[in-house]
mmCIF file of C-alpha atoms in Angstrom:
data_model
loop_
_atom_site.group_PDB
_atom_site.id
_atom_site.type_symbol
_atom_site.label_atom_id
_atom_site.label_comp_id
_atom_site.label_asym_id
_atom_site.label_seq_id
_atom_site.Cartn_x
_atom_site.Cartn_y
_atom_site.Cartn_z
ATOM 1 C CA UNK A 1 -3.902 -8.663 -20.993
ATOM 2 C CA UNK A 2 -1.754 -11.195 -22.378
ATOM 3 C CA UNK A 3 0.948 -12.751 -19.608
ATOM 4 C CA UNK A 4 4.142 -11.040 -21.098
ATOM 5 C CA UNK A 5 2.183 -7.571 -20.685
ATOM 6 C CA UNK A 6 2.858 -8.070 -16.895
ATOM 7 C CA UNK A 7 6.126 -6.170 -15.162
ATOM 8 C CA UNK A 8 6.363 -4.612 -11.892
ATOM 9 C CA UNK A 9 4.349 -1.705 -12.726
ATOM 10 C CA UNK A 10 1.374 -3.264 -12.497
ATOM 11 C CA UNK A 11 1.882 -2.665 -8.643
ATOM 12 C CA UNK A 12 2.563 1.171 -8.737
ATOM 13 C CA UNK A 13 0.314 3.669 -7.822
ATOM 14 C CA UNK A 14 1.565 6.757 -9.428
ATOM 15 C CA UNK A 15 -0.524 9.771 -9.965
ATOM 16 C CA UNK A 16 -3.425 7.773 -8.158
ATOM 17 C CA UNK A 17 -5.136 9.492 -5.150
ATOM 18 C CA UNK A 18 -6.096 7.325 -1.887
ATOM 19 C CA UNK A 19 -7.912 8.131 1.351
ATOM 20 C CA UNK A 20 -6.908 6.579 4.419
ATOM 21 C CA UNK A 21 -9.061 6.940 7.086
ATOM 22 C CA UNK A 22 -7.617 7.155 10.403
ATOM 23 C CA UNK A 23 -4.306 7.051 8.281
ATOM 24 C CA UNK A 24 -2.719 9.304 10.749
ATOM 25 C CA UNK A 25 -2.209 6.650 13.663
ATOM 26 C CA UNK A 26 -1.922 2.948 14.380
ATOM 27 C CA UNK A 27 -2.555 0.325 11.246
ATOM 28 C CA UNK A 28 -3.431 3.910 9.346
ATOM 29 C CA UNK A 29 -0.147 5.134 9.690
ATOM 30 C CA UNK A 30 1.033 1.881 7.975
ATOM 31 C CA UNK A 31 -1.476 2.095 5.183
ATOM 32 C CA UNK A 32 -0.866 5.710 4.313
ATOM 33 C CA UNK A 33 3.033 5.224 4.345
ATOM 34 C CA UNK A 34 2.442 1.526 2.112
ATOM 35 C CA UNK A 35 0.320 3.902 -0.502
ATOM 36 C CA UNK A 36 2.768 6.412 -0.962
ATOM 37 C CA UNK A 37 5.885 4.269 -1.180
ATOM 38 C CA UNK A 38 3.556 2.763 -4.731
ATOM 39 C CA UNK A 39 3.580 6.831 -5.681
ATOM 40 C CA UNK A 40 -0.023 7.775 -4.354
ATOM 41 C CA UNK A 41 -0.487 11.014 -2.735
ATOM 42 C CA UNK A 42 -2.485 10.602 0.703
ATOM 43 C CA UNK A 43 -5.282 12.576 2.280
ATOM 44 C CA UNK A 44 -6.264 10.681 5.567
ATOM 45 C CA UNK A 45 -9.583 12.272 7.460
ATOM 46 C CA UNK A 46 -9.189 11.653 11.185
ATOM 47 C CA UNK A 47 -11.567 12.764 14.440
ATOM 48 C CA UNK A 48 -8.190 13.591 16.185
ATOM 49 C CA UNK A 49 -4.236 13.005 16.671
ATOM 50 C CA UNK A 50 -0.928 14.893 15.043
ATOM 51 C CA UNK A 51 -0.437 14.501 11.365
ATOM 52 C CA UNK A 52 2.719 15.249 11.514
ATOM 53 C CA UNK A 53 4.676 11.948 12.003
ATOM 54 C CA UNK A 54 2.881 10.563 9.074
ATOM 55 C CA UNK A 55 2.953 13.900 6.980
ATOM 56 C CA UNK A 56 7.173 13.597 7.281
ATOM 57 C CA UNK A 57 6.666 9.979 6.366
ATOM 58 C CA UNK A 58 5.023 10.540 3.355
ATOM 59 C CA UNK A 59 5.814 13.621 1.921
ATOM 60 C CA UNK A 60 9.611 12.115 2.122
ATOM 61 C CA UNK A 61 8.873 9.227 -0.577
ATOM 62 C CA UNK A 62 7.785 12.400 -2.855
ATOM 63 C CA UNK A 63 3.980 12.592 -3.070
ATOM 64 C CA UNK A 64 1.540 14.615 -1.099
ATOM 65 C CA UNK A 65 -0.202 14.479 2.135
ATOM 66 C CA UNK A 66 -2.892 16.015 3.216
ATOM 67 C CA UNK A 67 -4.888 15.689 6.504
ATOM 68 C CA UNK A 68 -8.261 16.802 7.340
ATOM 69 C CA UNK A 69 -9.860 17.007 10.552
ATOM 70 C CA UNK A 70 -13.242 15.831 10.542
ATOM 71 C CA UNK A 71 -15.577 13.118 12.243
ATOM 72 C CA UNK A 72 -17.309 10.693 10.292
ATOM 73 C CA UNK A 73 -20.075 10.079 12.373
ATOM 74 C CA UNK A 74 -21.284 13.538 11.974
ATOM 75 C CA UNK A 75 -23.792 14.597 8.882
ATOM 76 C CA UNK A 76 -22.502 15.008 5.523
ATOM 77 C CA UNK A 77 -18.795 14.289 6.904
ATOM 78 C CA UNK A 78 -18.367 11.252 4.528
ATOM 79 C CA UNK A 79 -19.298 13.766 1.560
ATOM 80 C CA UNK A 80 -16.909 16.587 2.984
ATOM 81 C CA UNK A 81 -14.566 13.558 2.832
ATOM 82 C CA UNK A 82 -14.893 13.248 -0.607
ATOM 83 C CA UNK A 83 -14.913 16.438 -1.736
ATOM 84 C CA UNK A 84 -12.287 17.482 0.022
ATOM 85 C CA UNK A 85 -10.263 15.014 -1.639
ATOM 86 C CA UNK A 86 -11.424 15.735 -5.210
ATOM 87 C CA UNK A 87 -10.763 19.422 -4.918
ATOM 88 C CA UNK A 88 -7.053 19.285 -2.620
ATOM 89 C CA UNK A 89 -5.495 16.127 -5.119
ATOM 90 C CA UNK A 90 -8.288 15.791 -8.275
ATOM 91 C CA UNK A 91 -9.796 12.751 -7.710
ATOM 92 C CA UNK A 92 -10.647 9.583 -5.330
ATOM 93 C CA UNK A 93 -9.250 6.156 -6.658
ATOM 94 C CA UNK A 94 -8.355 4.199 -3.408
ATOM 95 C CA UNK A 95 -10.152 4.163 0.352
ATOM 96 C CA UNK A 96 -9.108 2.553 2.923
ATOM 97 C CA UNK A 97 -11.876 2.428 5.531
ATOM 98 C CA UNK A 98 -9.315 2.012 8.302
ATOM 99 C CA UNK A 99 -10.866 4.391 11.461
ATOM 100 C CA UNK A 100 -12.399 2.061 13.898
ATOM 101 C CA UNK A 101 -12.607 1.428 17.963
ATOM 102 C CA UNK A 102 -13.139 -1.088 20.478
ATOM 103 C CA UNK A 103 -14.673 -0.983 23.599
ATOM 104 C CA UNK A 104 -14.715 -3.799 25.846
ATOM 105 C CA UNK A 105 -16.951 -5.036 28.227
ATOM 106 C CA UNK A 106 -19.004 -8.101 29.504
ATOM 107 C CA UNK A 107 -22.352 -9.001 27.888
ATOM 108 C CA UNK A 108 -24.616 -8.092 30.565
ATOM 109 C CA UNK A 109 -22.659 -4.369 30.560
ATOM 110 C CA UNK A 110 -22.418 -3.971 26.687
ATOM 111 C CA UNK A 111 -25.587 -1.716 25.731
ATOM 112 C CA UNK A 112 -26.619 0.755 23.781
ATOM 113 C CA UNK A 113 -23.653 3.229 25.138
ATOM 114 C CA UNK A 114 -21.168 1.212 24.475
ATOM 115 C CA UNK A 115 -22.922 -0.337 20.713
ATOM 116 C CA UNK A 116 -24.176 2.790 19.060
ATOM 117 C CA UNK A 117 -20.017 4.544 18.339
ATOM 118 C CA UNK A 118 -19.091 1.030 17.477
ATOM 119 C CA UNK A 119 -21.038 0.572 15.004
ATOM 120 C CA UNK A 120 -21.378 4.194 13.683
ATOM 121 C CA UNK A 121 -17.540 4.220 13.153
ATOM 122 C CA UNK A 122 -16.915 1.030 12.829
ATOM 123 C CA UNK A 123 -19.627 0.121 9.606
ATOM 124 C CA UNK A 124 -21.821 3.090 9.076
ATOM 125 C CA UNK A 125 -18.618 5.383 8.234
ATOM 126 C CA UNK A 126 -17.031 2.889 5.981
ATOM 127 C CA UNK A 127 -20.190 2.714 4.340
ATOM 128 C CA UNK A 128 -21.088 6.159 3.898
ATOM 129 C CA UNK A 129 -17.594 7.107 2.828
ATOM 130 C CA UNK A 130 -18.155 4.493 0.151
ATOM 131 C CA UNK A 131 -21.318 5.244 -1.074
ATOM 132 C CA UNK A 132 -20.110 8.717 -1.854
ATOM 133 C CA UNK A 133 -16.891 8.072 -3.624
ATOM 134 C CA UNK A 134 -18.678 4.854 -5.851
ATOM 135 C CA UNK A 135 -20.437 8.356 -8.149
ATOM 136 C CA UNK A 136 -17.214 9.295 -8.967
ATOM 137 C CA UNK A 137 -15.244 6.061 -9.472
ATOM 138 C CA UNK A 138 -18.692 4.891 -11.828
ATOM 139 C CA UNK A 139 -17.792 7.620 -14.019
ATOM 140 C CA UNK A 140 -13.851 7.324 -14.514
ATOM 141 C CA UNK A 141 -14.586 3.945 -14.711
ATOM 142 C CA UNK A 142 -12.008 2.827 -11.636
ATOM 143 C CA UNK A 143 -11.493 2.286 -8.358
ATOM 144 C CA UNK A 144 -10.153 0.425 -5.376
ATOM 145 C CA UNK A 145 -11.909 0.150 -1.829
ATOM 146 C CA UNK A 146 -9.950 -1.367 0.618
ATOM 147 C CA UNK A 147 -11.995 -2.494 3.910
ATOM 148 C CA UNK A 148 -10.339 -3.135 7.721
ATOM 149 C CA UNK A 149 -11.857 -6.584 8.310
ATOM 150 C CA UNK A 150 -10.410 -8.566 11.710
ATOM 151 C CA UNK A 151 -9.976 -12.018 12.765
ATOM 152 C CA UNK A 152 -13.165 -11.124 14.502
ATOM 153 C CA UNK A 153 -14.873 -11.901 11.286
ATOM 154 C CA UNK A 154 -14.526 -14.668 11.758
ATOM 155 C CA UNK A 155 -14.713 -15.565 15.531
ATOM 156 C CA UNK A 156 -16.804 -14.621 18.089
ATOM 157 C CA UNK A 157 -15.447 -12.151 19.909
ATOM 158 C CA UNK A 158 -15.336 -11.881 23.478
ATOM 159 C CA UNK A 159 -15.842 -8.717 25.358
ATOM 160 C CA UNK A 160 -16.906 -6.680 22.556
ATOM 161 C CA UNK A 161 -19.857 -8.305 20.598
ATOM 162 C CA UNK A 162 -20.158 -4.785 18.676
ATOM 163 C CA UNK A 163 -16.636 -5.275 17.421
ATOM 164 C CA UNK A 164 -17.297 -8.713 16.547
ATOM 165 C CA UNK A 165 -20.763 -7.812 14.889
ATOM 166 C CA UNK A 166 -19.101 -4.648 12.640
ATOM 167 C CA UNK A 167 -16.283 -6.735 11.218
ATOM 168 C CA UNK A 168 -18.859 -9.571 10.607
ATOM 169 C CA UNK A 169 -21.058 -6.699 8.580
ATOM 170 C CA UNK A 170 -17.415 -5.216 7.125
ATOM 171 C CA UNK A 171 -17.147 -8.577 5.245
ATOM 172 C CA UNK A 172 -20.894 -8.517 3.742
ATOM 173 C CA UNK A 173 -20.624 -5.403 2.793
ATOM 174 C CA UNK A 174 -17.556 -6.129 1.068
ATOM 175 C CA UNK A 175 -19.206 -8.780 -0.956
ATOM 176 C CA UNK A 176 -22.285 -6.903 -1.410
ATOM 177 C CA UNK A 177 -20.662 -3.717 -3.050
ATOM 178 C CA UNK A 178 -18.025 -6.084 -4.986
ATOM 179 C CA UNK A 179 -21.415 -8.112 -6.607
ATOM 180 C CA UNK A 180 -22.609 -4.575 -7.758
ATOM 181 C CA UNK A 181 -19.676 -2.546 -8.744
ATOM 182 C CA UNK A 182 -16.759 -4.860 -10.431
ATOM 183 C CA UNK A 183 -19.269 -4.157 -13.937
ATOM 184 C CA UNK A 184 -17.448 -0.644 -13.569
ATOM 185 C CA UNK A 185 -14.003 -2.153 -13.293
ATOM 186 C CA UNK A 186 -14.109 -1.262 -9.367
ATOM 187 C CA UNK A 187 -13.157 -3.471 -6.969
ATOM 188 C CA UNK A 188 -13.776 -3.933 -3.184
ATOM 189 C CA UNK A 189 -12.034 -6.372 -1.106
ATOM 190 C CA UNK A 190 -11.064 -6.129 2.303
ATOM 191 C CA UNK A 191 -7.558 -6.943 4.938
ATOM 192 C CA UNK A 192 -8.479 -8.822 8.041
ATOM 193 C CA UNK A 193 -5.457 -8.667 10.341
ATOM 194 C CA UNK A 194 -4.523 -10.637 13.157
ATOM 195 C CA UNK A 195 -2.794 -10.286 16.346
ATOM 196 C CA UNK A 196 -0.863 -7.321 15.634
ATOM 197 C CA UNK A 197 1.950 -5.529 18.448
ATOM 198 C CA UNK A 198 0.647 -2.173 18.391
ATOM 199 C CA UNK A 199 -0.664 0.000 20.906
ATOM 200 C CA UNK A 200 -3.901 -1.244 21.817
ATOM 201 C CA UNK A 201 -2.127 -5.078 22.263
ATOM 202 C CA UNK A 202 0.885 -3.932 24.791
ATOM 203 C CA UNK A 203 -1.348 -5.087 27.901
ATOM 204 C CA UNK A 204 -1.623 -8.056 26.540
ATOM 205 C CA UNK A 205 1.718 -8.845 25.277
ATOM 206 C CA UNK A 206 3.722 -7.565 28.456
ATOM 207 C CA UNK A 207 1.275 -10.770 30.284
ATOM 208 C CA UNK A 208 3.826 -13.170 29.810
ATOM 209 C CA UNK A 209 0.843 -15.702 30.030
ATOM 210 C CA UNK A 210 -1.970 -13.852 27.725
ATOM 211 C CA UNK A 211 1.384 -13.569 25.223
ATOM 212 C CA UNK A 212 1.824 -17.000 25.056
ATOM 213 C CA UNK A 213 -1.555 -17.955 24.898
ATOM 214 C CA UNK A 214 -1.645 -16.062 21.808
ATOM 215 C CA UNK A 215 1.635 -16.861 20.262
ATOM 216 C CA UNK A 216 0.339 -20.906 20.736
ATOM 217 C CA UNK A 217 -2.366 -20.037 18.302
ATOM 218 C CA UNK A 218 -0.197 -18.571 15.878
ATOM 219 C CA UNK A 219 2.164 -21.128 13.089
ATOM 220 C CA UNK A 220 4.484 -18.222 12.958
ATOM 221 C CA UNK A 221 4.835 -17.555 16.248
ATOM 222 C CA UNK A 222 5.095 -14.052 16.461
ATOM 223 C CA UNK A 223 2.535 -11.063 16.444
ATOM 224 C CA UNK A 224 2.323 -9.077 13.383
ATOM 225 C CA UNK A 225 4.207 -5.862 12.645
ATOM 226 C CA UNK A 226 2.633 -3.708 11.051
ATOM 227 C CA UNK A 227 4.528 -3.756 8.030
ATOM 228 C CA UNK A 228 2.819 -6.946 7.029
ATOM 229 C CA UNK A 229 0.441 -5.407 6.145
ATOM 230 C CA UNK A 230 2.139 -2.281 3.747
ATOM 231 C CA UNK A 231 2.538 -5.556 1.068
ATOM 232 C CA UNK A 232 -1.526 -6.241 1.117
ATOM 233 C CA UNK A 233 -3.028 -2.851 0.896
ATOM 234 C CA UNK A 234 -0.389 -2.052 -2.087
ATOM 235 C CA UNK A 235 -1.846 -5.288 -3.764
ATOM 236 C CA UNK A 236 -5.813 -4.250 -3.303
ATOM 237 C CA UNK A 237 -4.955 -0.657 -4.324
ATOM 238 C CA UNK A 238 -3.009 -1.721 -7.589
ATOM 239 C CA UNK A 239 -3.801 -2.701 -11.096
ATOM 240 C CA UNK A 240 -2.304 -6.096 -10.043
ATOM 241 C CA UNK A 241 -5.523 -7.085 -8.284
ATOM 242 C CA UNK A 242 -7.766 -5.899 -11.158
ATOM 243 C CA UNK A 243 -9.406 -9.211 -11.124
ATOM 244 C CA UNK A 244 -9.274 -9.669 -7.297
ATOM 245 C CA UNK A 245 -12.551 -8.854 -5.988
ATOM 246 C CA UNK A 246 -14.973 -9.158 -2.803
ATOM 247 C CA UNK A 247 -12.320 -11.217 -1.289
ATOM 248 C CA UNK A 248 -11.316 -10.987 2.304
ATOM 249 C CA UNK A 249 -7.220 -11.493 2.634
ATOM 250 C CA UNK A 250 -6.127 -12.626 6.337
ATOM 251 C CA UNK A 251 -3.102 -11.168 7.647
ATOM 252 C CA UNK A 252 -2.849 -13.127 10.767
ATOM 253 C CA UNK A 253 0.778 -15.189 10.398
ATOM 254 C CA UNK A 254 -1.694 -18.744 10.251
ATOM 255 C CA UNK A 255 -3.864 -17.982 12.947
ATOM 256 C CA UNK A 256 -7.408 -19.568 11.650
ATOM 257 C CA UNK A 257 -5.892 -22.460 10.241
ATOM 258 C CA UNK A 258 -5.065 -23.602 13.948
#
């Protein structure tokens, strides 16, 4: 590609086909709704929630939606995944592995109960998912997979060494499927966000100490909204990023610089 090739294009998605898992709540919702603003229709698997605040999201910028119901964990899910989305919109040219929990608890209380979901959600999903898609993207000779990293790739991660340990593995396996599959013009990168004011970080942001404790740690000084992160995933998913690859981007308004 020679440098007066390049016009805006380059970051639409039109007529592409992504899955967004967990795309129906949360950082999802704000992936799914980023996609189809580019012109790619949505399918986002998810263990539970409404669809329908998303669906009216993205069905209004003009591409389809589709949801399916379905837990990853469970056997053969990731492939039902896939084929699902092959047979509903034709093909499978963007994930977002995007599903993921967090339970907390002290070290001497975090066992098995509390590390076996984490990890089965958190990594083994992502993984699975990809490994069935990669067939298909190897043969049309394209593809984007996206990967929910977190600042707790980087840090240790108090309360919830599971979490800590799954994004840790998120970024490895990042770099390990990248190393393999950019020969086949597929590329695999992943988003780790920072303090973000969503749901799960209301607690914490209502403490007027634990919220300033955080903001002192940001440059910004601010939490994320989630539409920080709609610019990113649009990025990864698009021909723009074509030579971007088994790179982590940080979405965290400064945070590990300080």
């Amino acid at each position: 590609m020679h440098i007066t090739d390049f016009n805006m294009d380059f970051f639409s998605l039109k007529g592409k086909n992504a899955i967004v898992t967990g795309g129906n709540s949360g950082l999802g919702t704000a992936f799914s709704l980023a996609l189809a603003k580019a012109g790619a229709n949505v399918m986002a698997p998810s263990f539970s929630g409404s669809d329908e605040e998303v669906r009216s999201l993205v069905e209004a910028e003009g591409v389809r939606f589709e949801f399916l119901e379905i837990d990853l964990v469970q056997p053969k899910a990731p492939k039902k995944v896939i084929d699902e989305c092959i047979s509903r919109l034709g093909s499978v040219d963007i994930i977002v592995n995007s599903a993921g929990i967090c339970n907390l608890a002290t070290v001497e209380e975090f066992g098995r109960e509390q590390w076996d979901p984490m990890i089965a959600i958190n990594l083994t999903a992502a993984f699975e998912l990809s490994f069935e898609a990669v067939p298909h993207m190897i043969a049309q000779k394209s593809g984007k997979i996206i990967n929910i990293a977190s600042m707790f790739s980087f840090l240790g991660g108090q309360w919830s060494p599971a979490y800590a340990a799954t994004k840790h593995a998120i970024v490895g396996f990042t770099k390990a499927y990248c190393d393999e599959l950019a020969q086949h013009n597929i590329q695999v990168n992943a988003i780790a966000p920072g303090y973000f004011a969503t749901a799960i970080t209301e607690a914490t942001r209502n403490d007027p100490k634990r919220n300033q404790t955080v903001l002192d740690h940001i440059p910004a000084n601010r939490w994320g909204d989630v539409a920080d992160l709609m610019g990113p995933v649009v990025f990864l998913a698009s021909p723009a990023s074509d030579y971007v690859n088994g790179y982590t981007v940080a979405v965290d308004g400064g945070y590990l610089v300080r």
